[in-house]
Amino acid sequence: TPWFHLKSYFFSRSNSSLSELVHFLAPTTQAQEEMSATIAFLFCLGLGCLPSLVYSLSLGSIRAISLDVTGTLLATKEPVIKSYHDAAIWAKLPNPPTQDELKKGFKLAFKERCLESPCYGGVEEISGREWWRETVARVLHHSKPDVKYSAHDFDRYFRRVYQHFASPGGYMLLEDAKNLLDSLSSSDEVLMGITSNTPTRHMETVLPMLDIHNHFKWFSCSQDVGYEKPSLQIYEASFEQARFWIPDLLPEEVLHIGDSYAADYCGAKRFGFQALLLDRSDNPSVDWLEAPDYEGKTVEDVQENTITSLDVVASMLSAPKALESA
């Protein structure tokens, strides 16, 4: 019976997630999928082994999901530093920086620019291209402080870098993000949107290029808003866009998911959204953002609401709905 096989599977895999259990039942129809979610949910609940985050989220009340972009849905296809170095070789920069030099230079330049001109130029009201042009110039300066590149050399180099990150070779959709989007796109019950500290170009070029823009009903990015996560203003802008589609939507009916503790988890919780912290341990951290306080903030709360893959989210959301209809 399904119960016998489920027990055998579970006890052989002590770290099994809810999504793994649902997948093990191999549903082939929508009805079987709902039943498999119910069985896995009840089985884990009965053994007391359901992930603790299920208890700390009001899953049944979620009507909208807000998602971060870079690091959550997307990643660069190759390390950023490699792309910068390849561009230097292509542009035939004299005495080009090494990858180690570029790594140091990029870290310094990016932090400087984010602090002095936040939101990719949104606060200064300059274009994203202008912001990146100055940032890339700083990258070269910090990488090779004793080298002065000519204007022609720099123009050739910058254009190559800027083109790369607007091309199909720049970004890729992460596999678990694709699984989540495909799973939720077939349902009209959950609205999806973007809340991201990214340039406008991500909304208008990168997402359409990856053919995922149609999954989302709203797009709130820091360059447009002029504020970045974890500020209340960008979450307010996101919430107002979501309410265009669901006028009676409440903040607690929105689940925000992202990979930054300060920007995504604490920022969303302070505004009143529910939140999940996506642990992408390999992602670089933004160490200049201060994590805001929110009601009920504890280490345990963060641990209970941390996931390591977006694959678990669809199962978490489907289980309560399956129970209601069972």
Tab-separated table of C-alpha atoms in Angstrom:
chain	number	residue	atom	x	y	z
A	1	THR	CA	0.000	0.000	0.000
A	2	PRO	CA	1.114	3.617	-0.317
A	3	TRP	CA	1.431	3.802	3.477
A	4	PHE	CA	3.787	0.825	3.641
A	5	HIS	CA	6.013	2.148	0.866
A	6	LEU	CA	5.928	5.644	2.335
A	7	LYS	CA	7.046	4.357	5.751
A	8	SER	CA	9.848	2.337	4.184
A	9	TYR	CA	10.981	5.346	2.179
A	10	PHE	CA	10.847	7.721	5.109
A	11	PHE	CA	12.783	5.590	7.549
A	12	SER	CA	15.464	4.963	4.927
A	13	ARG	CA	15.774	8.727	4.344
A	14	SER	CA	15.737	10.500	7.695
A	15	ASN	CA	16.327	13.864	6.031
A	16	SER	CA	13.496	13.511	3.534
A	17	SER	CA	11.688	16.725	2.732
A	18	LEU	CA	7.964	17.008	2.113
A	19	SER	CA	8.591	17.571	-1.585
A	20	GLU	CA	10.653	14.359	-1.772
A	21	LEU	CA	7.835	12.384	-0.173
A	22	VAL	CA	5.286	13.791	-2.582
A	23	HIS	CA	7.587	13.020	-5.513
A	24	PHE	CA	8.087	9.451	-4.255
A	25	LEU	CA	4.360	8.762	-4.590
A	26	ALA	CA	4.702	9.521	-8.311
A	27	PRO	CA	1.314	11.184	-8.974
A	28	THR	CA	0.205	11.160	-12.609
A	29	THR	CA	-3.046	13.129	-12.419
A	30	GLN	CA	-4.101	16.249	-10.562
A	31	ALA	CA	-6.303	14.239	-8.212
A	32	GLN	CA	-3.452	11.854	-7.435
A	33	GLU	CA	-1.121	14.797	-6.931
A	34	GLU	CA	-3.483	16.320	-4.365
A	35	MET	CA	-3.875	12.964	-2.633
A	36	SER	CA	-0.114	12.360	-2.522
A	37	ALA	CA	0.388	15.756	-0.934
A	38	THR	CA	-2.268	14.941	1.637
A	39	ILE	CA	-0.753	11.542	2.461
A	40	ALA	CA	2.755	12.969	2.834
A	41	PHE	CA	1.478	15.885	4.910
A	42	LEU	CA	-0.532	13.665	7.274
A	43	PHE	CA	2.198	11.073	7.579
A	44	CYS	CA	4.843	13.630	8.511
A	45	LEU	CA	2.408	15.411	10.801
A	46	GLY	CA	1.599	12.182	12.626
A	47	LEU	CA	5.264	11.384	13.195
A	48	GLY	CA	6.033	14.940	14.240
A	49	CYS	CA	8.657	15.184	11.551
A	50	LEU	CA	7.062	17.748	9.256
A	51	PRO	CA	9.493	20.629	8.720
A	52	SER	CA	9.002	23.099	11.539
A	53	LEU	CA	8.437	25.977	9.106
A	54	VAL	CA	5.029	24.492	8.238
A	55	TYR	CA	3.907	25.360	11.739
A	56	SER	CA	5.217	28.924	11.669
A	57	LEU	CA	3.592	29.927	8.363
A	58	SER	CA	-0.115	30.434	7.753
A	59	LEU	CA	0.024	28.494	4.514
A	60	GLY	CA	-3.684	28.394	3.862
A	61	SER	CA	-3.933	32.191	3.887
A	62	ILE	CA	-1.311	32.869	1.202
A	63	ARG	CA	-2.806	34.541	-1.866
A	64	ALA	CA	0.314	36.121	-3.358
A	65	ILE	CA	3.998	35.256	-3.553
A	66	SER	CA	6.690	37.905	-3.882
A	67	LEU	CA	10.072	36.729	-5.180
A	68	ASP	CA	13.570	38.123	-5.192
A	69	VAL	CA	15.426	37.802	-8.508
A	70	THR	CA	19.214	37.479	-8.434
A	71	GLY	CA	20.293	34.532	-6.322
A	72	THR	CA	16.723	33.325	-5.874
A	73	LEU	CA	15.363	32.875	-9.389
A	74	LEU	CA	18.455	33.612	-11.447
A	75	ALA	CA	22.213	33.230	-11.339
A	76	THR	CA	24.949	34.288	-13.728
A	77	LYS	CA	25.873	31.505	-16.147
A	78	GLU	CA	29.496	31.857	-15.203
A	79	PRO	CA	31.327	33.699	-12.411
A	80	VAL	CA	31.032	37.469	-12.843
A	81	ILE	CA	34.801	37.868	-12.583
A	82	LYS	CA	35.375	35.448	-15.454
A	83	SER	CA	32.999	37.475	-17.626
A	84	TYR	CA	34.861	40.675	-16.777
A	85	HIS	CA	38.202	39.034	-17.517
A	86	ASP	CA	37.005	37.519	-20.807
A	87	ALA	CA	35.783	40.971	-21.851
A	88	ALA	CA	39.213	42.448	-21.090
A	89	ILE	CA	40.899	39.838	-23.292
A	90	TRP	CA	38.340	40.360	-26.083
A	91	ALA	CA	38.770	44.147	-25.908
A	92	LYS	CA	42.576	43.714	-26.022
A	93	LEU	CA	43.128	45.943	-23.007
A	94	PRO	CA	46.830	46.654	-22.616
A	95	ASN	CA	48.136	45.043	-19.433
A	96	PRO	CA	44.701	43.536	-18.608
A	97	PRO	CA	43.848	42.767	-14.967
A	98	THR	CA	44.070	39.176	-13.801
A	99	GLN	CA	40.991	37.444	-12.422
A	100	ASP	CA	42.365	37.820	-8.881
A	101	GLU	CA	42.874	41.542	-9.421
A	102	LEU	CA	39.372	41.893	-10.876
A	103	LYS	CA	37.853	40.013	-7.960
A	104	LYS	CA	39.342	42.481	-5.499
A	105	GLY	CA	38.511	45.447	-7.725
A	106	PHE	CA	34.902	44.433	-8.285
A	107	LYS	CA	34.199	43.934	-4.576
A	108	LEU	CA	35.546	47.389	-3.715
A	109	ALA	CA	33.891	49.172	-6.646
A	110	PHE	CA	30.469	47.590	-6.240
A	111	LYS	CA	30.289	48.376	-2.528
A	112	GLU	CA	31.441	51.961	-3.104
A	113	ARG	CA	28.848	52.574	-5.792
A	114	CYS	CA	25.989	50.959	-3.874
A	115	LEU	CA	26.716	53.199	-0.884
A	116	GLU	CA	27.271	56.473	-2.756
A	117	SER	CA	24.621	55.934	-5.459
A	118	PRO	CA	22.008	53.475	-4.130
A	119	CYS	CA	19.473	51.615	-6.233
A	120	TYR	CA	21.635	51.486	-9.382
A	121	GLY	CA	21.219	55.213	-9.899
A	122	GLY	CA	17.550	55.327	-8.904
A	123	VAL	CA	18.202	57.780	-6.084
A	124	GLU	CA	20.332	60.066	-8.272
A	125	GLU	CA	17.890	59.599	-11.158
A	126	ILE	CA	20.611	58.516	-13.548
A	127	SER	CA	20.265	55.636	-15.979
A	128	GLY	CA	21.325	52.130	-15.089
A	129	ARG	CA	23.824	52.266	-17.924
A	130	GLU	CA	25.439	55.401	-16.468
A	131	TRP	CA	25.602	53.703	-13.065
A	132	TRP	CA	27.306	50.624	-14.453
A	133	ARG	CA	29.677	52.672	-16.610
A	134	GLU	CA	31.059	54.435	-13.552
A	135	THR	CA	31.107	51.167	-11.581
A	136	VAL	CA	33.059	49.299	-14.265
A	137	ALA	CA	35.511	52.222	-14.462
A	138	ARG	CA	36.034	51.858	-10.699
A	139	VAL	CA	36.540	48.103	-11.109
A	140	LEU	CA	39.443	48.738	-13.480
A	141	HIS	CA	40.843	51.483	-11.248
A	142	HIS	CA	40.865	49.270	-8.148
A	143	SER	CA	42.149	46.291	-10.129
A	144	LYS	CA	45.014	48.178	-11.779
A	145	PRO	CA	45.555	51.427	-9.808
A	146	ASP	CA	48.811	52.174	-11.635
A	147	VAL	CA	47.367	51.713	-15.131
A	148	LYS	CA	45.502	54.471	-16.987
A	149	TYR	CA	43.358	53.042	-19.782
A	150	SER	CA	42.492	55.305	-22.707
A	151	ALA	CA	38.895	56.402	-23.298
A	152	HIS	CA	38.740	54.266	-26.443
A	153	ASP	CA	40.046	51.196	-24.617
A	154	PHE	CA	37.560	51.690	-21.791
A	155	ASP	CA	34.592	52.283	-24.134
A	156	ARG	CA	35.381	49.088	-26.010
A	157	TYR	CA	35.720	47.138	-22.765
A	158	PHE	CA	32.625	48.549	-21.078
A	159	ARG	CA	30.368	47.903	-24.050
A	160	ARG	CA	31.474	44.273	-24.131
A	161	VAL	CA	30.752	43.816	-20.403
A	162	TYR	CA	27.397	45.579	-20.621
A	163	GLN	CA	26.328	43.592	-23.678
A	164	HIS	CA	27.248	40.289	-22.050
A	165	PHE	CA	24.854	40.717	-19.124
A	166	ALA	CA	22.001	41.563	-21.495
A	167	SER	CA	22.654	38.494	-23.638
A	168	PRO	CA	21.546	34.851	-23.331
A	169	GLY	CA	25.047	34.108	-22.006
A	170	GLY	CA	24.570	36.369	-19.004
A	171	TYR	CA	21.998	34.703	-16.768
A	172	MET	CA	20.284	31.367	-16.263
A	173	LEU	CA	17.077	30.334	-14.545
A	174	LEU	CA	17.844	28.076	-11.591
A	175	GLU	CA	16.326	24.611	-11.763
A	176	ASP	CA	14.317	24.774	-8.537
A	177	ALA	CA	13.017	28.216	-9.568
A	178	LYS	CA	11.807	26.779	-12.861
A	179	ASN	CA	10.075	23.956	-10.985
A	180	LEU	CA	8.311	26.422	-8.693
A	181	LEU	CA	7.210	28.735	-11.506
A	182	ASP	CA	5.922	25.826	-13.590
A	183	SER	CA	4.065	24.417	-10.597
A	184	LEU	CA	2.347	27.662	-9.631
A	185	SER	CA	1.699	29.026	-13.120
A	186	SER	CA	-1.059	26.471	-13.678
A	187	SER	CA	-2.956	27.786	-10.656
A	188	ASP	CA	-5.020	30.965	-10.550
A	189	GLU	CA	-5.147	30.816	-6.754
A	190	VAL	CA	-1.710	32.349	-6.121
A	191	LEU	CA	-0.563	35.648	-7.628
A	192	MET	CA	3.177	36.012	-8.238
A	193	GLY	CA	5.308	39.137	-8.437
A	194	ILE	CA	8.836	40.497	-8.101
A	195	THR	CA	10.371	42.513	-5.257
A	196	SER	CA	14.046	42.952	-6.021
A	197	ASN	CA	17.126	45.091	-5.465
A	198	THR	CA	17.973	44.967	-9.149
A	199	PRO	CA	18.262	47.412	-12.044
A	200	THR	CA	15.232	48.058	-14.221
A	201	ARG	CA	17.026	46.182	-17.006
A	202	HIS	CA	16.368	42.912	-15.178
A	203	MET	CA	12.623	43.542	-15.358
A	204	GLU	CA	12.564	44.737	-18.953
A	205	THR	CA	15.283	42.625	-20.592
A	206	VAL	CA	16.581	39.707	-18.524
A	207	LEU	CA	13.259	38.207	-17.382
A	208	PRO	CA	11.699	38.391	-20.887
A	209	MET	CA	14.903	37.009	-22.434
A	210	LEU	CA	14.596	33.979	-20.142
A	211	ASP	CA	10.863	33.810	-21.012
A	212	ILE	CA	9.654	33.913	-17.416
A	213	HIS	CA	8.135	37.413	-17.279
A	214	ASN	CA	4.639	36.091	-17.992
A	215	HIS	CA	4.629	34.268	-14.654
A	216	PHE	CA	4.450	37.578	-12.796
A	217	LYS	CA	1.765	40.211	-12.355
A	218	TRP	CA	3.855	42.902	-10.697
A	219	PHE	CA	7.461	44.079	-10.788
A	220	SER	CA	8.941	46.206	-8.025
A	221	CYS	CA	12.656	46.924	-8.359
A	222	SER	CA	14.872	49.259	-6.389
A	223	GLN	CA	15.945	51.400	-9.340
A	224	ASP	CA	12.319	52.258	-10.159
A	225	VAL	CA	11.199	52.787	-6.555
A	226	GLY	CA	14.278	54.676	-5.365
A	227	TYR	CA	14.473	52.535	-2.242
A	228	GLU	CA	15.985	49.117	-1.763
A	229	LYS	CA	15.142	46.182	0.450
A	230	PRO	CA	14.928	46.026	3.434
A	231	SER	CA	13.230	49.462	3.330
A	232	LEU	CA	9.508	49.635	3.990
A	233	GLN	CA	9.034	51.731	0.848
A	234	ILE	CA	9.931	49.019	-1.656
A	235	TYR	CA	7.702	46.480	0.090
A	236	GLU	CA	4.911	49.067	0.141
A	237	ALA	CA	5.360	49.605	-3.602
A	238	SER	CA	5.235	45.860	-4.173
A	239	PHE	CA	2.129	45.454	-2.024
A	240	GLU	CA	0.299	48.269	-3.807
A	241	GLN	CA	1.017	46.681	-7.192
A	242	ALA	CA	-0.248	43.329	-5.930
A	243	ARG	CA	-3.444	44.956	-4.653
A	244	PHE	CA	-4.232	46.151	-8.166
A	245	TRP	CA	-4.903	42.487	-8.953
A	246	ILE	CA	-6.377	41.531	-5.570
A	247	PRO	CA	-7.943	44.698	-4.094
A	248	ASP	CA	-8.739	43.163	-0.701
A	249	LEU	CA	-5.292	41.590	-0.272
A	250	LEU	CA	-3.775	41.864	3.215
A	251	PRO	CA	-0.013	42.049	3.944
A	252	GLU	CA	-0.109	38.779	5.891
A	253	GLU	CA	-1.537	37.044	2.809
A	254	VAL	CA	1.703	37.702	0.898
A	255	LEU	CA	4.668	35.338	1.154
A	256	HIS	CA	8.043	36.818	0.210
A	257	ILE	CA	10.947	34.504	-0.648
A	258	GLY	CA	14.557	35.574	-1.098
A	259	ASP	CA	18.146	34.680	-0.309
A	260	SER	CA	19.133	37.696	1.832
A	261	TYR	CA	18.583	37.578	5.587
A	262	ALA	CA	18.569	41.369	5.928
A	263	ALA	CA	16.927	42.456	2.671
A	264	ASP	CA	14.445	39.650	2.079
A	265	TYR	CA	13.598	37.919	5.335
A	266	CYS	CA	13.796	40.686	7.938
A	267	GLY	CA	12.605	43.373	5.530
A	268	ALA	CA	9.520	41.432	4.495
A	269	LYS	CA	8.661	40.413	8.059
A	270	ARG	CA	8.912	43.996	9.288
A	271	PHE	CA	6.482	45.139	6.591
A	272	GLY	CA	3.980	42.451	7.588
A	273	PHE	CA	4.505	39.834	4.880
A	274	GLN	CA	5.113	36.204	5.688
A	275	ALA	CA	8.624	35.223	4.626
A	276	LEU	CA	10.951	32.366	3.818
A	277	LEU	CA	14.721	32.704	3.763
A	278	LEU	CA	16.262	30.752	0.901
A	279	ASP	CA	19.671	29.489	1.964
A	280	ARG	CA	21.923	29.784	-1.077
A	281	SER	CA	25.136	29.414	0.904
A	282	ASP	CA	27.366	29.960	-2.119
A	283	ASN	CA	25.872	33.359	-2.933
A	284	PRO	CA	27.973	36.430	-2.063
A	285	SER	CA	26.591	38.410	0.875
A	286	VAL	CA	25.832	42.127	0.871
A	287	ASP	CA	27.533	43.041	4.134
A	288	TRP	CA	26.541	46.717	4.268
A	289	LEU	CA	22.795	46.128	4.695
A	290	GLU	CA	21.506	46.239	8.270
A	291	ALA	CA	18.847	43.682	9.149
A	292	PRO	CA	15.788	45.470	10.617
A	293	ASP	CA	13.936	44.235	13.664
A	294	TYR	CA	10.394	42.857	13.445
A	295	GLU	CA	7.875	41.556	15.935
A	296	GLY	CA	8.830	38.084	17.136
A	297	LYS	CA	12.383	38.201	15.769
A	298	THR	CA	14.432	35.334	17.201
A	299	VAL	CA	17.121	32.966	15.976
A	300	GLU	CA	14.563	30.156	16.187
A	301	ASP	CA	12.109	32.054	13.990
A	302	VAL	CA	14.732	32.481	11.275
A	303	GLN	CA	15.805	28.838	11.480
A	304	GLU	CA	12.213	27.614	11.274
A	305	ASN	CA	11.600	29.661	8.148
A	306	THR	CA	14.778	28.826	6.249
A	307	ILE	CA	14.653	26.540	3.228
A	308	THR	CA	17.463	25.277	0.987
A	309	SER	CA	15.469	24.836	-2.224
A	310	LEU	CA	12.409	26.372	-3.858
A	311	ASP	CA	11.231	22.840	-4.648
A	312	VAL	CA	9.701	22.537	-1.182
A	313	VAL	CA	7.511	25.643	-1.562
A	314	ALA	CA	4.972	24.189	-3.999
A	315	SER	CA	4.518	21.130	-1.780
A	316	MET	CA	4.102	23.296	1.306
A	317	LEU	CA	1.395	25.331	-0.390
A	318	SER	CA	-0.432	22.367	-1.917
A	319	ALA	CA	-0.647	20.279	1.263
A	320	PRO	CA	-3.112	22.494	3.210
A	321	LYS	CA	-5.303	22.941	0.118
A	322	ALA	CA	-5.347	19.175	-0.410
A	323	LEU	CA	-6.351	18.661	3.194
A	324	GLU	CA	-9.229	21.126	2.833
A	325	SER	CA	-10.597	19.305	-0.202
A	326	ALA	CA	-10.020	15.787	1.125
